[in-house]
Amino acid sequence: MSTPIDQRADHRLPSGTEWDYWLAAHSQHPVTQDETDLFLTLTEMREGERVADFGCGTGEWTRALAGAGVQAHGFDFAGHAIRRARLDGPADDYTRWDIDADSRVPSPLRAKVDVITFRDSFQWLRPDVIARAFEHWLRPGGRIHIRDNTPPGLSCCPTGGTPEGVRWPHPPVDARFRRGLSVPEFSDVRWGAWTAHAESTDTATTLLVRPRDPRRN
């Protein structure tokens, strides 16, 4: 039986060039200190651990993690976005990589990482790609961190306008870029021996996925 994420797999997604045009005209959702602190708390980051930021865009989240002392490396398939990210951070912290199309794994992932983070990017990747991330690029005991800045319960920008009390600084008008994670899609993150813990606020949902404790059913 197909899952909500599987059912989304055939939908047309923006190309790297289209994302470059979009990012040239729009800002990513701003990173707050509370968001960074929640990441550190949920992932229980330890000194020396490494993080891969999948779908890093222009690098706001990668830089925020680096500023918090995390060894973070950003990956994105949009060339202009990576160039912009390198203007504001060390070039060695960013790699252009089309995870869907390029079978060559970049060197920062060959040694595997301790945490993979998807900030407003999980919903743009194919299920088989996400499964590879879970299975092949994490060290033993690794964690998956997923952040969706779409208000909980909404799968895209609300057609009737932003609900009262919900902060949405850049509502996407172009339908190609209106894609958040719905509640069923968050609930569907359970590949094999993994377990998930969600933290929700009025403006975002954050999910931490880690290996299931074999001592529990």
Tab-separated table of C-alpha atoms in Angstrom:
chain	number	residue	atom	x	y	z
A	1	MET	CA	0.000	0.000	0.000
A	2	SER	CA	1.403	3.398	-0.937
A	3	THR	CA	2.077	6.028	1.702
A	4	PRO	CA	1.435	9.794	1.514
A	5	ILE	CA	5.084	10.361	0.634
A	6	ASP	CA	5.021	7.650	-2.043
A	7	GLN	CA	1.910	9.153	-3.605
A	8	ARG	CA	3.746	12.439	-3.956
A	9	ALA	CA	6.681	10.915	-5.839
A	10	ASP	CA	5.312	11.495	-9.356
A	11	HIS	CA	4.533	15.186	-8.846
A	12	ARG	CA	6.708	17.499	-10.919
A	13	LEU	CA	9.337	19.238	-8.837
A	14	PRO	CA	11.194	22.479	-9.693
A	15	SER	CA	14.550	22.046	-11.414
A	16	GLY	CA	17.812	23.396	-10.035
A	17	THR	CA	17.603	26.346	-12.416
A	18	GLU	CA	14.040	27.102	-11.306
A	19	TRP	CA	15.145	26.999	-7.685
A	20	ASP	CA	17.972	29.409	-8.502
A	21	TYR	CA	15.484	31.911	-9.932
A	22	TRP	CA	13.219	31.436	-6.925
A	23	LEU	CA	15.996	31.873	-4.383
A	24	ALA	CA	17.286	34.969	-6.193
A	25	ALA	CA	13.950	36.664	-5.524
A	26	HIS	CA	12.979	35.182	-2.142
A	27	SER	CA	14.563	34.652	1.244
A	28	GLN	CA	14.512	31.365	3.082
A	29	HIS	CA	12.559	31.166	6.314
A	30	PRO	CA	14.772	32.943	8.904
A	31	VAL	CA	16.648	30.787	11.383
A	32	THR	CA	15.944	31.633	15.027
A	33	GLN	CA	17.993	30.884	18.115
A	34	ASP	CA	15.112	28.777	19.418
A	35	GLU	CA	15.273	26.623	16.295
A	36	THR	CA	19.011	26.111	16.665
A	37	ASP	CA	18.676	25.327	20.377
A	38	LEU	CA	15.930	22.782	19.652
A	39	PHE	CA	18.164	21.075	17.078
A	40	LEU	CA	20.991	20.786	19.606
A	41	THR	CA	18.617	19.474	22.275
A	42	LEU	CA	16.845	16.899	20.119
A	43	THR	CA	19.954	15.554	18.393
A	44	GLU	CA	22.046	15.599	21.595
A	45	MET	CA	25.031	16.739	19.557
A	46	ARG	CA	28.384	15.698	20.941
A	47	GLU	CA	31.788	17.220	20.313
A	48	GLY	CA	33.338	15.997	17.079
A	49	GLU	CA	30.080	14.803	15.498
A	50	ARG	CA	29.344	15.787	11.897
A	51	VAL	CA	26.129	17.017	10.265
A	52	ALA	CA	24.996	16.949	6.616
A	53	ASP	CA	22.453	19.617	5.639
A	54	PHE	CA	20.488	18.210	2.677
A	55	GLY	CA	18.855	20.902	0.538
A	56	CYS	CA	20.877	23.695	2.149
A	57	GLY	CA	19.839	26.355	-0.393
A	58	THR	CA	21.789	29.552	0.237
A	59	GLY	CA	23.201	28.185	3.478
A	60	GLU	CA	21.327	29.949	6.267
A	61	TRP	CA	20.813	26.769	8.288
A	62	THR	CA	24.318	25.423	7.624
A	63	ARG	CA	25.824	28.697	8.846
A	64	ALA	CA	23.588	28.774	11.927
A	65	LEU	CA	24.770	25.290	12.897
A	66	ALA	CA	28.403	26.204	12.250
A	67	GLY	CA	27.923	29.275	14.445
A	68	ALA	CA	26.733	26.974	17.223
A	69	GLY	CA	29.935	24.954	16.987
A	70	VAL	CA	28.580	22.125	14.832
A	71	GLN	CA	30.670	20.602	12.022
A	72	ALA	CA	28.080	21.125	9.271
A	73	HIS	CA	28.317	20.635	5.507
A	74	GLY	CA	25.597	21.812	3.110
A	75	PHE	CA	24.468	20.029	-0.060
A	76	ASP	CA	22.176	21.385	-2.785
A	77	PHE	CA	21.580	20.847	-6.499
A	78	ALA	CA	20.992	24.531	-7.299
A	79	GLY	CA	24.254	26.027	-8.534
A	80	HIS	CA	23.502	29.695	-7.868
A	81	ALA	CA	22.305	28.856	-4.353
A	82	ILE	CA	25.600	27.112	-3.570
A	83	ARG	CA	27.577	30.051	-4.953
A	84	ARG	CA	25.609	32.423	-2.721
A	85	ALA	CA	26.163	30.157	0.271
A	86	ARG	CA	29.930	30.204	-0.339
A	87	LEU	CA	29.950	34.009	-0.364
A	88	ASP	CA	28.778	34.013	3.262
A	89	GLY	CA	30.635	30.962	4.530
A	90	PRO	CA	33.729	28.847	3.808
A	91	ALA	CA	33.560	27.325	0.330
A	92	ASP	CA	34.632	23.974	1.747
A	93	ASP	CA	31.386	23.855	3.750
A	94	TYR	CA	29.179	23.500	0.647
A	95	THR	CA	28.911	20.997	-2.183
A	96	ARG	CA	26.727	21.151	-5.267
A	97	TRP	CA	25.164	17.721	-5.647
A	98	ASP	CA	22.037	16.432	-7.339
A	99	ILE	CA	21.136	13.676	-4.925
A	100	ASP	CA	18.404	12.419	-7.288
A	101	ALA	CA	20.542	12.128	-10.414
A	102	ASP	CA	24.228	11.862	-9.461
A	103	SER	CA	25.298	8.427	-8.263
A	104	ARG	CA	28.732	9.696	-7.183
A	105	VAL	CA	28.645	10.274	-3.445
A	106	PRO	CA	30.497	13.477	-2.417
A	107	SER	CA	33.577	12.977	-0.250
A	108	PRO	CA	32.050	14.605	2.885
A	109	LEU	CA	29.500	11.753	2.958
A	110	ARG	CA	31.837	8.853	2.196
A	111	ALA	CA	32.981	8.665	5.808
A	112	LYS	CA	29.324	8.986	6.881
A	113	VAL	CA	27.905	11.534	9.308
A	114	ASP	CA	26.206	11.537	12.683
A	115	VAL	CA	23.172	13.655	11.793
A	116	ILE	CA	21.401	14.416	8.520
A	117	THR	CA	19.199	17.487	8.667
A	118	PHE	CA	16.415	18.446	6.248
A	119	ARG	CA	15.257	22.033	6.799
A	120	ASP	CA	12.299	22.786	4.526
A	121	SER	CA	13.743	20.255	2.070
A	122	PHE	CA	12.466	16.811	3.098
A	123	GLN	CA	9.231	17.275	1.143
A	124	TRP	CA	11.141	17.908	-2.102
A	125	LEU	CA	13.020	14.619	-2.190
A	126	ARG	CA	11.884	11.255	-3.518
A	127	PRO	CA	11.117	8.473	-1.016
A	128	ASP	CA	13.896	6.243	-2.373
A	129	VAL	CA	16.401	9.076	-1.968
A	130	ILE	CA	15.346	9.630	1.624
A	131	ALA	CA	15.631	5.900	2.273
A	132	ARG	CA	19.232	5.968	0.971
A	133	ALA	CA	19.989	8.805	3.368
A	134	PHE	CA	18.708	6.711	6.264
A	135	GLU	CA	20.500	3.541	5.213
A	136	HIS	CA	23.836	4.549	3.711
A	137	TRP	CA	25.118	7.921	4.915
A	138	LEU	CA	24.649	7.731	8.686
A	139	ARG	CA	27.060	6.301	11.204
A	140	PRO	CA	25.742	3.759	13.729
A	141	GLY	CA	23.551	5.635	16.178
A	142	GLY	CA	23.010	8.433	13.668
A	143	ARG	CA	19.939	10.671	13.713
A	144	ILE	CA	17.682	12.314	11.152
A	145	HIS	CA	16.442	15.846	11.891
A	146	ILE	CA	13.512	17.200	9.837
A	147	ARG	CA	12.247	20.772	10.134
A	148	ASP	CA	9.192	22.014	8.263
A	149	ASN	CA	8.318	25.684	8.629
A	150	THR	CA	4.871	25.157	7.167
A	151	PRO	CA	2.376	25.672	10.017
A	152	PRO	CA	1.331	22.233	11.349
A	153	GLY	CA	-1.649	20.698	9.593
A	154	LEU	CA	-1.189	22.706	6.383
A	155	SER	CA	0.293	21.020	3.334
A	156	CYS	CA	1.004	24.299	1.522
A	157	CYS	CA	0.535	28.029	1.702
A	158	PRO	CA	-3.078	28.630	2.828
A	159	THR	CA	-5.251	29.840	-0.047
A	160	GLY	CA	-7.323	32.042	2.221
A	161	GLY	CA	-4.336	33.927	3.563
A	162	THR	CA	-2.117	33.373	6.572
A	163	PRO	CA	-4.075	32.213	9.645
A	164	GLU	CA	-4.158	34.653	12.545
A	165	GLY	CA	-1.144	34.273	14.798
A	166	VAL	CA	0.873	32.280	12.236
A	167	ARG	CA	4.147	33.781	11.064
A	168	TRP	CA	4.691	33.238	7.355
A	169	PRO	CA	7.128	35.819	6.002
A	170	HIS	CA	7.265	34.752	2.365
A	171	PRO	CA	4.049	33.058	1.150
A	172	PRO	CA	4.886	31.251	-2.120
A	173	VAL	CA	2.575	32.366	-4.913
A	174	ASP	CA	3.998	30.007	-7.535
A	175	ALA	CA	2.298	26.620	-7.071
A	176	ARG	CA	5.546	24.777	-7.902
A	177	PHE	CA	7.050	26.011	-4.636
A	178	ARG	CA	4.012	25.468	-2.400
A	179	ARG	CA	4.894	22.255	-0.676
A	180	GLY	CA	4.960	21.668	3.041
A	181	LEU	CA	4.656	18.447	4.966
A	182	SER	CA	1.184	17.433	6.029
A	183	VAL	CA	0.538	15.680	9.326
A	184	PRO	CA	0.084	12.265	7.609
A	185	GLU	CA	3.433	12.702	5.863
A	186	PHE	CA	5.173	13.430	9.148
A	187	SER	CA	3.504	10.362	10.643
A	188	ASP	CA	4.757	8.293	7.721
A	189	VAL	CA	8.457	8.644	8.548
A	190	ARG	CA	9.182	5.168	9.854
A	191	TRP	CA	11.603	3.217	7.685
A	192	GLY	CA	12.445	-0.128	9.186
A	193	ALA	CA	13.935	-0.004	12.655
A	194	TRP	CA	13.475	3.744	13.212
A	195	THR	CA	11.399	5.706	15.677
A	196	ALA	CA	10.323	9.352	15.565
A	197	HIS	CA	9.682	12.134	18.045
A	198	ALA	CA	7.900	15.339	16.989
A	199	GLU	CA	7.939	18.842	18.466
A	200	SER	CA	5.292	21.237	17.121
A	201	THR	CA	4.687	24.963	17.576
A	202	ASP	CA	2.268	27.406	15.963
A	203	THR	CA	4.675	27.969	13.076
A	204	ALA	CA	6.628	24.760	12.519
A	205	THR	CA	7.037	21.067	13.192
A	206	THR	CA	10.388	19.475	13.969
A	207	LEU	CA	10.874	15.721	13.820
A	208	LEU	CA	13.774	13.700	15.160
A	209	VAL	CA	14.178	10.158	13.835
A	210	ARG	CA	16.631	7.759	15.443
A	211	PRO	CA	17.266	3.989	15.507
A	212	ARG	CA	14.604	2.151	17.475
A	213	ASP	CA	15.717	0.711	20.794
A	214	PRO	CA	15.868	-3.069	20.128
A	215	ARG	CA	14.895	-3.693	23.746
A	216	ARG	CA	11.453	-2.201	23.036
A	217	ASN	CA	8.715	-3.598	20.819
